[in-house]
Coordinates of C-alpha atoms and ligand atoms in Angstrom, one line a residue:
X1 CA 117.8 81.3 94.8
X2 CA 120.4 78.7 95.6
X3 CA 123.2 78.0 93.2
X4 CA 121.8 74.5 92.6
X5 CA 118.5 75.9 91.4
X6 CA 120.1 78.6 89.4
X7 CA 122.3 76.1 87.6
X8 CA 119.5 73.8 86.8
X9 CA 117.1 76.5 85.8
X10 CA 119.5 77.8 83.1
X11 CA 119.9 74.4 81.5
X12 CA 118.3 73.6 78.1
X13 CA 118.8 70.1 76.9
X14 CA 117.4 69.3 73.4
X15 CA 117.8 67.2 70.3
X16 CA 117.6 68.3 66.8
X17 CA 115.6 66.0 64.6
X18 CA 115.5 66.1 60.8
X19 CA 115.7 64.1 57.6
X20 CA 119.3 63.8 56.3
X21 CA 120.4 66.9 54.5
X22 CA 117.8 69.3 55.9
X23 CA 120.5 71.2 57.7
X24 CA 120.8 69.8 61.2
X25 CA 124.6 69.9 61.3
X26 CA 124.7 73.4 59.8
X27 CA 122.2 74.7 62.3
X28 CA 124.1 73.0 65.2
X29 CA 127.2 74.7 64.1
X30 CA 125.6 78.1 63.9
X31 CA 124.3 77.7 67.4
X32 CA 128.0 77.0 68.4
X33 CA 129.0 80.1 66.5
X34 CA 126.4 82.3 68.2
X35 CA 127.3 80.8 71.6
X36 CA 130.9 81.7 71.0
X37 CA 132.0 78.0 71.2
X38 CA 133.6 78.3 67.8
X39 CA 135.1 81.4 66.2
X40 CA 134.4 80.6 62.6
X41 CA 131.6 78.6 61.0
X42 CA 132.9 75.8 58.7
X43 CA 135.1 74.2 61.4
X44 CA 132.6 71.6 62.6
X45 CA 131.2 70.9 59.2
X46 CA 132.8 69.4 56.1
X47 CA 131.6 66.4 58.0
X48 CA 133.3 63.8 55.9
X49 CA 136.5 64.8 57.7
X50 CA 135.8 66.7 60.8
X51 CA 132.9 64.7 62.2
X52 CA 135.8 62.3 63.0
X53 CA 137.1 64.8 65.4
X54 CA 133.9 64.5 67.5
X55 CA 134.0 60.8 67.9
X56 CA 137.1 59.4 66.3
X57 CA 137.1 56.0 67.9
X58 CA 135.9 53.2 65.8
X59 CA 137.8 51.7 62.9
X60 CA 134.6 51.4 61.0
X61 CA 134.0 55.1 61.2
X62 CA 137.3 55.8 59.7
X63 CA 136.7 53.4 56.9
X64 CA 133.3 54.7 56.1
X65 CA 134.0 58.3 56.9
X66 CA 130.9 58.6 59.0
X67 CA 130.1 58.8 62.7
X68 CA 128.4 55.7 64.1
X69 CA 127.6 57.2 67.4
X70 CA 125.8 60.3 68.5
X71 CA 127.6 63.0 70.5
X72 CA 126.6 65.6 73.0
X73 CA 127.7 69.2 72.8
X74 CA 127.6 71.7 75.7
X75 CA 128.0 75.4 75.5
X76 CA 126.8 78.7 77.0
X77 CA 124.6 81.3 75.3
X78 CA 123.8 84.4 77.2
X79 CA 122.8 83.0 80.6
X80 CA 121.8 79.6 79.3
X81 CA 123.8 76.4 79.5
X82 CA 122.9 74.4 76.4
X83 CA 123.2 70.7 75.9
X84 CA 122.6 69.6 72.3
X85 CA 122.1 65.9 71.7
X86 CA 123.1 64.9 68.2
X87 CA 120.7 62.4 66.6
X88 CA 122.6 60.5 63.9
X89 CA 120.6 60.6 60.7
X90 CA 122.4 59.3 57.7
X91 CA 123.2 55.7 57.2
X92 CA 124.1 55.7 60.9
X93 CA 120.5 56.1 61.8
X94 CA 119.9 53.5 64.5
X95 CA 118.0 52.8 67.7
X96 CA 120.5 55.1 69.4
X97 CA 118.9 57.9 67.5
X98 CA 115.5 57.2 69.1
X99 CA 117.0 56.6 72.6
X100 CA 118.8 60.0 72.4
X101 CA 115.3 61.5 72.3
X102 CA 114.6 59.9 75.7
X103 CA 117.3 62.1 77.2
X104 CA 116.1 65.4 75.7
X105 CA 113.6 67.9 77.2
X106 CA 112.6 69.3 73.9
X107 CA 113.2 68.8 70.2
X108 CA 114.0 71.2 67.3
X109 CA 112.6 69.9 64.1
X110 CA 114.5 71.1 61.0
X111 CA 112.6 71.0 57.8
X112 CA 114.0 71.7 54.3
X113 CA 111.7 74.5 52.9
X114 CA 111.8 73.0 49.4
X115 CA 111.0 69.4 50.6
X116 CA 108.6 69.8 53.5
X117 CA 108.0 66.9 55.9
X118 CA 110.2 63.9 55.1
X119 CA 110.3 60.3 56.2
X120 CA 113.0 60.3 58.9
X121 CA 111.5 63.4 60.5
X122 CA 108.2 61.6 60.7
X123 CA 109.7 58.7 62.6
X124 CA 111.6 60.9 65.1
X125 CA 108.6 63.1 65.5
X126 CA 106.5 60.1 66.6
X127 CA 109.0 59.4 69.5
X128 CA 108.9 63.0 70.6
X129 CA 105.1 62.9 70.7
X130 CA 105.2 59.8 72.8
X131 CA 107.0 61.7 75.4
X132 CA 104.9 64.9 75.1
X133 CA 108.1 67.1 74.9
X134 CA 107.9 70.6 73.3
X135 CA 108.7 70.5 69.5
X136 CA 110.0 73.6 67.8
X137 CA 110.1 73.9 64.0
X138 CA 112.9 75.6 62.1
X139 CA 112.1 75.8 58.4
X140 CA 115.5 75.9 56.8
X141 CA 117.0 76.8 53.4
X142 CA 114.7 79.8 52.8
X143 CA 117.6 81.1 50.7
X144 CA 116.7 78.5 48.1
X145 CA 113.5 78.1 46.1
X146 CA 111.0 76.9 48.6
X147 CA 107.4 75.8 49.0
X148 CA 104.9 78.4 50.0
X149 CA 105.1 79.0 53.7
X150 CA 101.3 78.6 54.2
X151 CA 101.5 75.2 52.4
X152 CA 104.5 74.2 54.6
X153 CA 102.5 74.9 57.8
X154 CA 99.5 73.0 56.4
X155 CA 101.7 70.1 55.6
X156 CA 103.2 69.9 59.1
X157 CA 99.7 70.1 60.7
X158 CA 98.2 67.5 58.4
X159 CA 101.2 65.1 58.1
X160 CA 102.3 65.2 61.7
X161 CA 99.1 66.1 63.5
X162 CA 100.5 69.0 65.5
X163 CA 99.2 72.6 65.5
X164 CA 101.6 75.3 64.5
X165 CA 102.2 78.8 65.5
X166 CA 104.5 80.9 63.2
X167 CA 106.6 83.0 65.5
X168 CA 108.1 84.8 62.6
X169 CA 107.3 84.9 58.9
X170 CA 109.7 84.8 55.9
X171 CA 110.2 87.9 53.8
X172 CA 110.9 86.6 50.3
X173 CA 112.6 83.3 49.5
X174 CA 115.5 82.1 47.3
X175 CA 117.8 84.9 46.2
X176 CA 115.1 87.4 47.4
X177 CA 115.1 86.1 51.0
X178 CA 115.6 89.3 53.0
X179 CA 114.8 88.2 56.5
X180 CA 111.9 87.5 58.8
X181 CA 109.0 89.4 60.3
X182 CA 108.9 89.0 64.1
X183 CA 105.3 88.7 65.0
X184 CA 105.8 89.5 68.7
X185 CA 108.0 92.6 68.1
X186 CA 106.0 93.5 65.0
X187 CA 109.2 94.2 63.3
X188 CA 111.0 93.0 60.2
X189 CA 114.5 91.7 61.0
X190 CA 116.5 92.3 57.8
X191 CA 119.7 90.4 57.4
X192 CA 122.8 91.1 55.4
X193 CA 124.7 88.2 53.9
X194 CA 128.4 87.7 54.7
X195 CA 129.0 84.2 53.5
X196 CA 127.7 82.6 56.8
X197 CA 131.1 82.3 58.5
X198 CA 130.3 85.0 60.9
X199 CA 127.2 86.1 62.7
X200 CA 124.8 87.8 60.2
X201 CA 124.2 91.5 60.6
X202 CA 120.6 92.2 61.5
X203 CA 118.6 95.5 61.3
X204 CA 115.1 95.8 62.6
X205 CA 112.4 97.9 60.9
X206 CA 108.9 98.6 61.9
X207 CA 106.2 98.0 59.2
X208 CA 105.5 101.7 58.7
X209 CA 109.2 102.6 58.4
X210 CA 109.7 104.1 54.9
X211 CA 113.2 102.5 54.8
X212 CA 111.6 99.1 54.9
X213 CA 110.2 99.4 51.4
X214 CA 113.5 100.7 50.2
X215 CA 115.2 97.6 51.5
X216 CA 112.8 94.9 50.5
X217 CA 111.0 96.5 47.5
X218 CA 107.3 97.3 47.0
X219 CA 106.3 93.9 45.9
X220 CA 107.7 92.0 49.0
X221 CA 106.4 94.7 51.2
X222 CA 102.8 94.3 49.9
X223 CA 103.1 90.5 50.1
X224 CA 104.3 90.8 53.7
X225 CA 101.4 93.0 54.6
X226 CA 98.9 90.5 53.0
X227 CA 100.6 87.5 54.6
X228 CA 100.5 89.1 58.1
X229 CA 96.8 89.8 57.7
X230 CA 96.2 86.2 56.7
X231 CA 98.2 84.7 59.6
X232 CA 96.6 87.0 62.2
X233 CA 93.2 85.8 60.9
X234 CA 93.9 82.1 60.5
X235 CA 96.6 81.0 62.9
X236 CA 96.2 79.6 66.4
X237 CA 96.6 81.9 69.3
X238 CA 100.0 81.6 71.0
X239 CA 99.7 79.4 74.1
X240 CA 102.9 78.6 76.0
X241 CA 101.3 75.8 78.0
X242 CA 100.3 74.0 74.8
X243 CA 103.9 74.5 73.5
X244 CA 105.4 73.0 76.6
X245 CA 103.1 70.0 76.4
X246 CA 104.1 69.4 72.8
X247 CA 100.6 70.3 71.5
X248 CA 101.6 73.4 69.6
X249 CA 104.8 73.8 67.6
X250 CA 106.2 77.3 67.3
X251 CA 107.5 77.7 63.8
X252 CA 110.5 79.8 62.7
X253 CA 111.9 80.5 59.2
X254 CA 115.5 81.0 58.2
X255 CA 118.6 79.9 56.5
X256 CA 121.2 78.1 58.6
X257 CA 123.8 78.5 55.9
X258 CA 123.6 82.3 55.7
X259 CA 122.7 82.7 59.4
X260 CA 119.5 84.5 58.5
X261 CA 117.0 83.9 61.3
X262 CA 119.3 81.7 63.4
X263 CA 119.8 84.1 66.3
X264 CA 116.1 85.1 66.6
X265 CA 115.2 81.4 66.6
X266 CA 117.8 80.6 69.3
X267 CA 116.6 83.4 71.5
X268 CA 112.9 82.7 71.3
X269 CA 113.4 79.0 71.5
X270 CA 115.5 79.2 74.7
X271 CA 112.9 81.4 76.3
X272 CA 109.9 79.2 75.3
X273 CA 111.4 75.8 76.0
X274 CA 111.6 74.3 79.4
X275 CA 114.5 73.8 81.9
X276 CA 115.0 70.1 82.8
X277 CA 111.7 68.3 83.1
X278 CA 110.7 66.0 86.0
X279 CA 111.0 62.2 85.2
X280 CA 108.7 59.4 86.0
X281 CA 110.0 56.7 88.5
X282 CA 108.6 53.9 90.6
X283 CA 108.8 56.4 93.5
X284 CA 106.7 59.0 91.7
X285 CA 107.9 62.0 89.7
X286 CA 111.5 63.0 90.4
X287 CA 111.9 66.7 90.5
X288 CA 115.0 68.0 88.8
X289 CA 115.6 70.5 91.6
X290 CA 115.7 67.8 94.2
X291 CA 119.3 68.1 95.6
X292 CA 119.8 64.3 95.6
X293 CA 121.6 63.2 92.5
X294 CA 119.9 60.9 90.0
X295 CA 120.5 59.9 86.4
X296 CA 119.7 57.1 83.9
X297 CA 121.7 55.4 81.2
X298 CA 120.5 56.2 77.7
X299 CA 123.4 55.2 75.6
X300 CA 126.4 52.9 75.7
X301 CA 129.3 53.3 73.4
X302 CA 131.6 50.3 73.3
X303 CA 135.1 49.8 72.3
X304 CA 136.2 53.5 72.4
X305 CA 139.7 52.2 72.6
X306 CA 140.4 48.8 71.3
X307 CA 143.5 48.2 73.4
X308 CA 141.4 48.5 76.6
X309 CA 138.0 47.2 75.3
X310 CA 136.4 50.0 77.4
X311 CA 132.9 51.3 77.1
X312 CA 131.6 54.7 77.8
X313 CA 128.1 54.9 79.3
X314 CA 126.2 58.1 78.8
X315 CA 124.0 59.3 81.7
X316 CA 121.4 61.9 81.6
X317 CA 121.3 63.6 85.0
X318 CA 117.7 64.0 86.1
X319 CA 118.0 65.7 89.5
X320 CA 120.5 67.4 91.7
X321 CA 124.2 67.8 91.3
X322 CA 126.9 65.4 90.3
X323 CA 130.3 65.7 92.0
X324 CA 133.3 63.9 91.0
X325 CA 134.2 61.1 93.5
X326 CA 130.7 61.2 95.1
X327 CA 129.3 57.8 96.1
X328 CA 126.3 56.7 94.0
X329 CA 124.0 53.7 93.9
X330 CA 123.7 51.7 90.7
X331 CA 120.2 50.5 91.4
X332 CA 119.9 47.6 88.9
X333 CA 123.4 46.3 89.9
X334 CA 122.6 46.8 93.6
X335 CA 126.0 48.3 94.1
X336 CA 127.4 51.5 95.7
X337 CA 130.1 52.9 93.6
X338 CA 132.1 55.9 92.4
X339 CA 131.6 56.9 88.7
X340 CA 134.9 56.6 87.1
X341 CA 136.4 59.3 84.8
X342 CA 133.3 61.4 84.4
X343 CA 133.6 63.4 81.2
X344 CA 131.7 65.8 79.1
X345 CA 132.0 66.8 75.5
X346 CA 132.6 70.5 75.0
X347 CA 132.3 71.3 71.4
X348 CA 134.9 68.9 70.0
X349 CA 136.9 68.1 73.1
X350 CA 136.4 65.5 75.7
X351 CA 137.2 66.7 79.2
X352 CA 137.1 65.3 82.7
X353 CA 134.6 67.2 84.7
X354 CA 134.3 67.7 88.4
X355 CA 130.6 68.7 88.6
X356 CA 127.5 68.6 86.5
X357 CA 123.8 69.3 87.1
X358 CA 120.3 68.0 86.2
X359 CA 119.9 68.4 82.5
X360 CA 123.6 67.6 81.7
X361 CA 124.9 64.5 80.0
X362 CA 128.0 62.9 81.3
X363 CA 129.9 59.9 80.0
X364 CA 131.5 57.6 82.5
X365 CA 133.9 54.7 82.1
X366 CA 132.1 51.4 82.2
X367 CA 133.7 48.1 82.8
X368 CA 130.6 46.4 81.4
X369 CA 128.1 46.8 84.3
X370 CA 125.5 49.2 83.0
X371 CA 122.6 48.5 80.7
X372 CA 120.4 50.9 78.8
X373 CA 117.7 52.4 81.1
X374 CA 119.6 51.7 84.4
X375 CA 119.1 54.2 87.2
X376 CA 122.0 55.7 89.2
X377 CA 121.1 57.7 92.3
X378 CA 122.1 58.8 95.6
X379 CA 122.5 55.9 98.1
X380 CA 120.1 57.4 100.6
X381 CA 117.2 57.4 98.1
X382 CA 116.7 54.3 96.1
X383 CA 114.3 54.2 93.1
X384 CA 114.1 53.2 89.5
X385 CA 113.3 55.5 86.6
X386 CA 110.7 54.2 84.1
X387 CA 112.6 52.2 81.5
X388 CA 113.5 53.2 78.0
X389 CA 111.2 51.6 75.4
X390 CA 112.6 49.2 72.9
X391 CA 112.0 50.6 69.4
X392 CA 110.9 48.6 66.4
X393 CA 113.8 47.4 64.2
X394 CA 113.2 47.6 60.5
X395 CA 115.9 45.2 59.2
X396 CA 116.3 41.6 60.1
X397 CA 118.8 38.9 59.4
X398 CA 119.5 35.3 60.6
X399 CA 122.9 35.2 62.1
X400 CA 125.1 32.2 63.1
X401 CA 128.8 31.5 63.6
X402 CA 130.9 30.0 60.8
X403 CA 132.9 27.8 63.1
X404 CA 130.7 25.8 65.4
X405 CA 133.5 25.6 67.9
X406 CA 133.1 29.3 68.6
X407 CA 129.6 28.9 70.0
X408 CA 130.5 30.3 73.4
X409 CA 132.2 33.4 72.0
X410 CA 129.3 33.9 69.6
X411 CA 126.7 33.7 72.4
X412 CA 128.7 36.0 74.6
X413 CA 129.3 38.6 71.8
X414 CA 125.8 38.8 70.5
X415 CA 124.4 38.9 74.1
X416 CA 126.7 41.7 75.2
X417 CA 126.2 43.7 72.0
X418 CA 122.5 43.4 72.5
X419 CA 122.8 44.4 76.1
X420 CA 124.5 47.6 75.0
X421 CA 121.5 48.2 72.8
X422 CA 123.3 48.2 69.5
X423 CA 121.2 45.3 68.1
X424 CA 118.1 43.4 69.2
X425 CA 118.2 39.6 69.2
X426 CA 115.3 37.2 68.8
X427 CA 114.9 33.5 68.6
X428 CA 112.5 31.3 66.8
X429 CA 110.7 29.2 69.5
X430 CA 112.6 25.9 70.0
X431 CA 115.9 26.8 68.4
X432 CA 119.3 26.8 70.1
X433 CA 121.4 29.9 70.9
X434 CA 123.9 29.1 68.0
X435 CA 121.5 30.9 65.7
X436 CA 119.7 34.1 66.3
X437 CA 117.5 36.6 64.4
X438 CA 119.0 40.0 64.7
X439 CA 116.9 43.1 64.3
X440 CA 118.3 46.6 63.7
X441 CA 116.9 50.0 63.2
X442 CA 119.6 51.1 60.7
X443 CA 121.1 48.6 58.3
X444 CA 124.7 49.8 59.1
X445 CA 124.3 48.1 62.5
X446 CA 124.7 44.7 60.8
X447 CA 128.1 45.8 59.7
X448 CA 128.9 47.1 63.1
X449 CA 127.9 43.7 64.6
X450 CA 129.9 41.7 62.1
X451 CA 133.0 44.0 62.7
X452 CA 132.7 43.8 66.4
X453 CA 132.2 40.0 66.6
X454 CA 135.3 39.5 64.5
X455 CA 137.5 42.1 66.2
X456 CA 136.4 41.8 69.8
X457 CA 135.2 38.2 70.1
X458 CA 137.1 36.6 67.2
X459 CA 134.0 35.1 65.6
X460 CA 133.2 35.1 61.9
X461 CA 129.5 35.0 61.1
X462 CA 127.2 34.0 58.3
X463 CA 124.4 36.5 57.9
X464 CA 121.3 35.8 55.8
X465 CA 118.9 38.7 55.2
X466 CA 115.3 38.1 56.0
X467 CA 112.5 39.8 54.1
X468 CA 110.7 41.2 57.2
X469 CA 110.3 44.9 57.7
X470 CA 107.9 45.3 60.6
X471 CA 107.9 44.0 64.1
X472 CA 105.2 44.1 66.7
X473 CA 105.1 43.0 70.3
X474 CA 102.1 40.9 71.3
X475 CA 100.6 42.7 74.2
X476 CA 97.9 40.1 75.1
X477 CA 99.0 38.4 78.3
X478 CA 96.8 35.4 78.3
X479 CA 97.0 34.5 74.6
X480 CA 97.7 30.9 73.6
X481 CA 100.3 31.3 71.0
X482 CA 99.5 28.0 69.3
X483 CA 96.0 29.3 68.4
X484 CA 97.4 32.3 66.3
X485 CA 96.5 32.2 62.6
X486 CA 99.4 33.7 60.6
X487 CA 100.2 34.2 56.9
X488 CA 103.3 32.6 55.4
X489 CA 104.9 36.0 55.3
X490 CA 104.8 36.4 59.1
X491 CA 107.1 34.9 61.6
X492 CA 106.7 34.3 65.3
X493 CA 109.8 35.0 67.5
X494 CA 110.6 35.6 71.1
X495 CA 112.9 38.2 72.6
X496 CA 115.3 37.2 75.4
X497 CA 112.8 38.2 78.1
X498 CA 110.5 35.6 76.6
X499 CA 108.0 38.1 75.1
X500 CA 106.4 36.9 71.9
X501 CA 106.7 39.1 68.8
X502 CA 105.6 38.9 65.2
X503 CA 107.8 39.8 62.2
X504 CA 105.9 40.9 59.1
X505 CA 107.0 41.4 55.5
X506 CA 104.5 44.2 54.8
X507 CA 101.9 46.3 56.5
X508 CA 99.3 44.3 54.7
X509 CA 100.4 41.2 56.7
X510 CA 99.9 43.2 59.9
X511 CA 96.3 43.9 58.9
X512 CA 95.8 40.3 57.9
X513 CA 97.0 39.1 61.3
X514 CA 94.7 41.6 63.2
X515 CA 91.7 40.6 61.1
X516 CA 92.2 36.9 61.4
X517 CA 93.0 37.0 65.2
X518 CA 90.3 39.0 66.9
X519 CA 91.4 40.6 70.1
X520 CA 95.1 40.4 69.2
X521 CA 96.9 43.5 70.5
X522 CA 100.1 44.5 68.8
X523 CA 102.4 47.3 69.8
X524 CA 105.2 49.2 68.0
X525 CA 107.2 50.0 71.2
X526 CA 108.0 47.7 74.1
X527 CA 108.0 49.4 77.4
X528 CA 109.0 46.4 79.5
Ligands
G4P601 P1 122.1 67.3 57.9 O1 123.1 67.5 59.1 O2 120.7 67.6 58.3 O3 122.3 66.1 57.1 O4 122.4 68.5 56.9 P2 123.7 69.4 56.7 O5 123.7 70.5 57.7 O6 124.9 68.6 56.5 O7 123.3 70.1 55.4 C1 123.1 69.4 54.2 C2 123.5 70.3 53.0 O8 122.6 71.4 52.9 C3 124.9 70.9 53.0 O9 125.4 71.0 51.7 C4 124.6 72.3 53.6 O10 125.6 73.2 53.3 C5 123.3 72.6 53.0 N1 122.6 73.6 53.8 C6 122.3 73.6 55.1 N2 121.6 74.6 55.5 C7 121.4 75.3 54.4 C8 120.7 76.6 54.1 O11 120.1 77.2 55.0 N3 120.7 77.0 52.8 C9 121.3 76.3 51.8 N4 121.2 76.8 50.6 N5 121.9 75.1 52.0 C10 122.0 74.7 53.3 P3 126.3 70.0 51.0 O12 126.7 70.6 49.7 O13 125.6 68.7 51.0 O14 127.4 69.8 52.0 P4 128.8 70.6 52.2 O15 129.6 70.1 51.1 O16 128.4 72.0 52.1 O17 129.3 70.2 53.5

């Protein structure tokens, strides 16, 4: 096997999706602990302060004590090279969160065992399903009072519409959480608590080992035997192909805080998930093992350093090997170039890299030439990757400049910020550019917009919130817009490519529009 193939084969690039507080940060940190990237747990977390360390670049972050941007962590575990894409989830939930999923080859869905499936998980799950990537479930916080594990599986299947396969099964919960039964090994893995700072000590017992009953007690032992019988009778058969196509989610139980079940999860997950997946392009599927380098832009982070007004563009490498100073082709810009200051985030540090492989994420210095979805490839093989869809914003505001003399800066600022993908801008038909409707996925993006227009473009704005919550692209190509019959709580707008869209105040209004306008086709994502 060539070095290139070996390097790509050992890569695992995934995102962790969850509702805020389910334990995504804690689990990520424990992965780093098991990977040896940090020595003691508790160094990444305490996020109010230390999240800064990961991306301490924007004034607004410092003021709010949160991270506005997502980061990427790379570390090694056994023979694997792991890239974890962080999907911001609190108030900083934004379109970036969705776009990050476009760069992942699989997703780990963390669910709080006492809460089950929650809202934000549902939204992120939808995007994963759209891409058919494998989705693994980690049911967290088993050390707290939790819902019945059978009910949790039922909830996932019914609410999300994916089949589940419990790879392991919890033994007890709350204070009585003793560990997990590994269905494949047919052994109970009993953990000993140590406060969670270090790797938890694990001992394996087979079911007929008399010591097992001593450790977990007769009641738990009996419950475990009954549960196993039930799962064996009721659950789906394991099918790796279904897992890798995103049709069956392997489920693991554990507690990220105490490290119970974290390592068994990591090991099985890394084995079951895929190495970098092929990507669709206008020249057919691009094989990750193709030696020619290719990548696409999935994220742009502006103003990392105010003094230089620089931007960092994040590329997901899709095939081959990247070498520093190599010549590449920026397809959309029709330009050959060298990528400047390629860097990678290793745990909390940013470092300049000299090589990277398919599956890796690199950040490059961007003087303002890249847009979300752009393709960068080897000059001898020109093609374009399929674009990144535009996701439906959920908050809308009408925005205009306070000082009409600043029109030029306002237009430049809103257009550039939209081009970076931080906001989406729309217009009511027949209005000028001095007033736009801004749509965002997370409400904080309005503040980011206001802050950046003031600081980078010297423009103060007036922002008026609009009551709309839903947006749909009109898919019909030959529709005469003037014939549409719309309720007073619906607004027709255009995006900057000229596509028509509808803004709705409620789901009821969407139904109304569909009923009144037979043949109208509306879509939640825009793939153009
Ligand atoms: P998030 O990134 O998904 O938002 O969640 P995060 O890991 O920050 O965890 C949210 C809270 O849940 C944290 O407590 C964390 O310590 C706790 N937690 C995470 N995993 C477990 C678990 O397995 N068991 C239990 N019992 N708790 C868990 P916090 O008090 O909000 O934050 P902190 O003050 O500890 O940082």
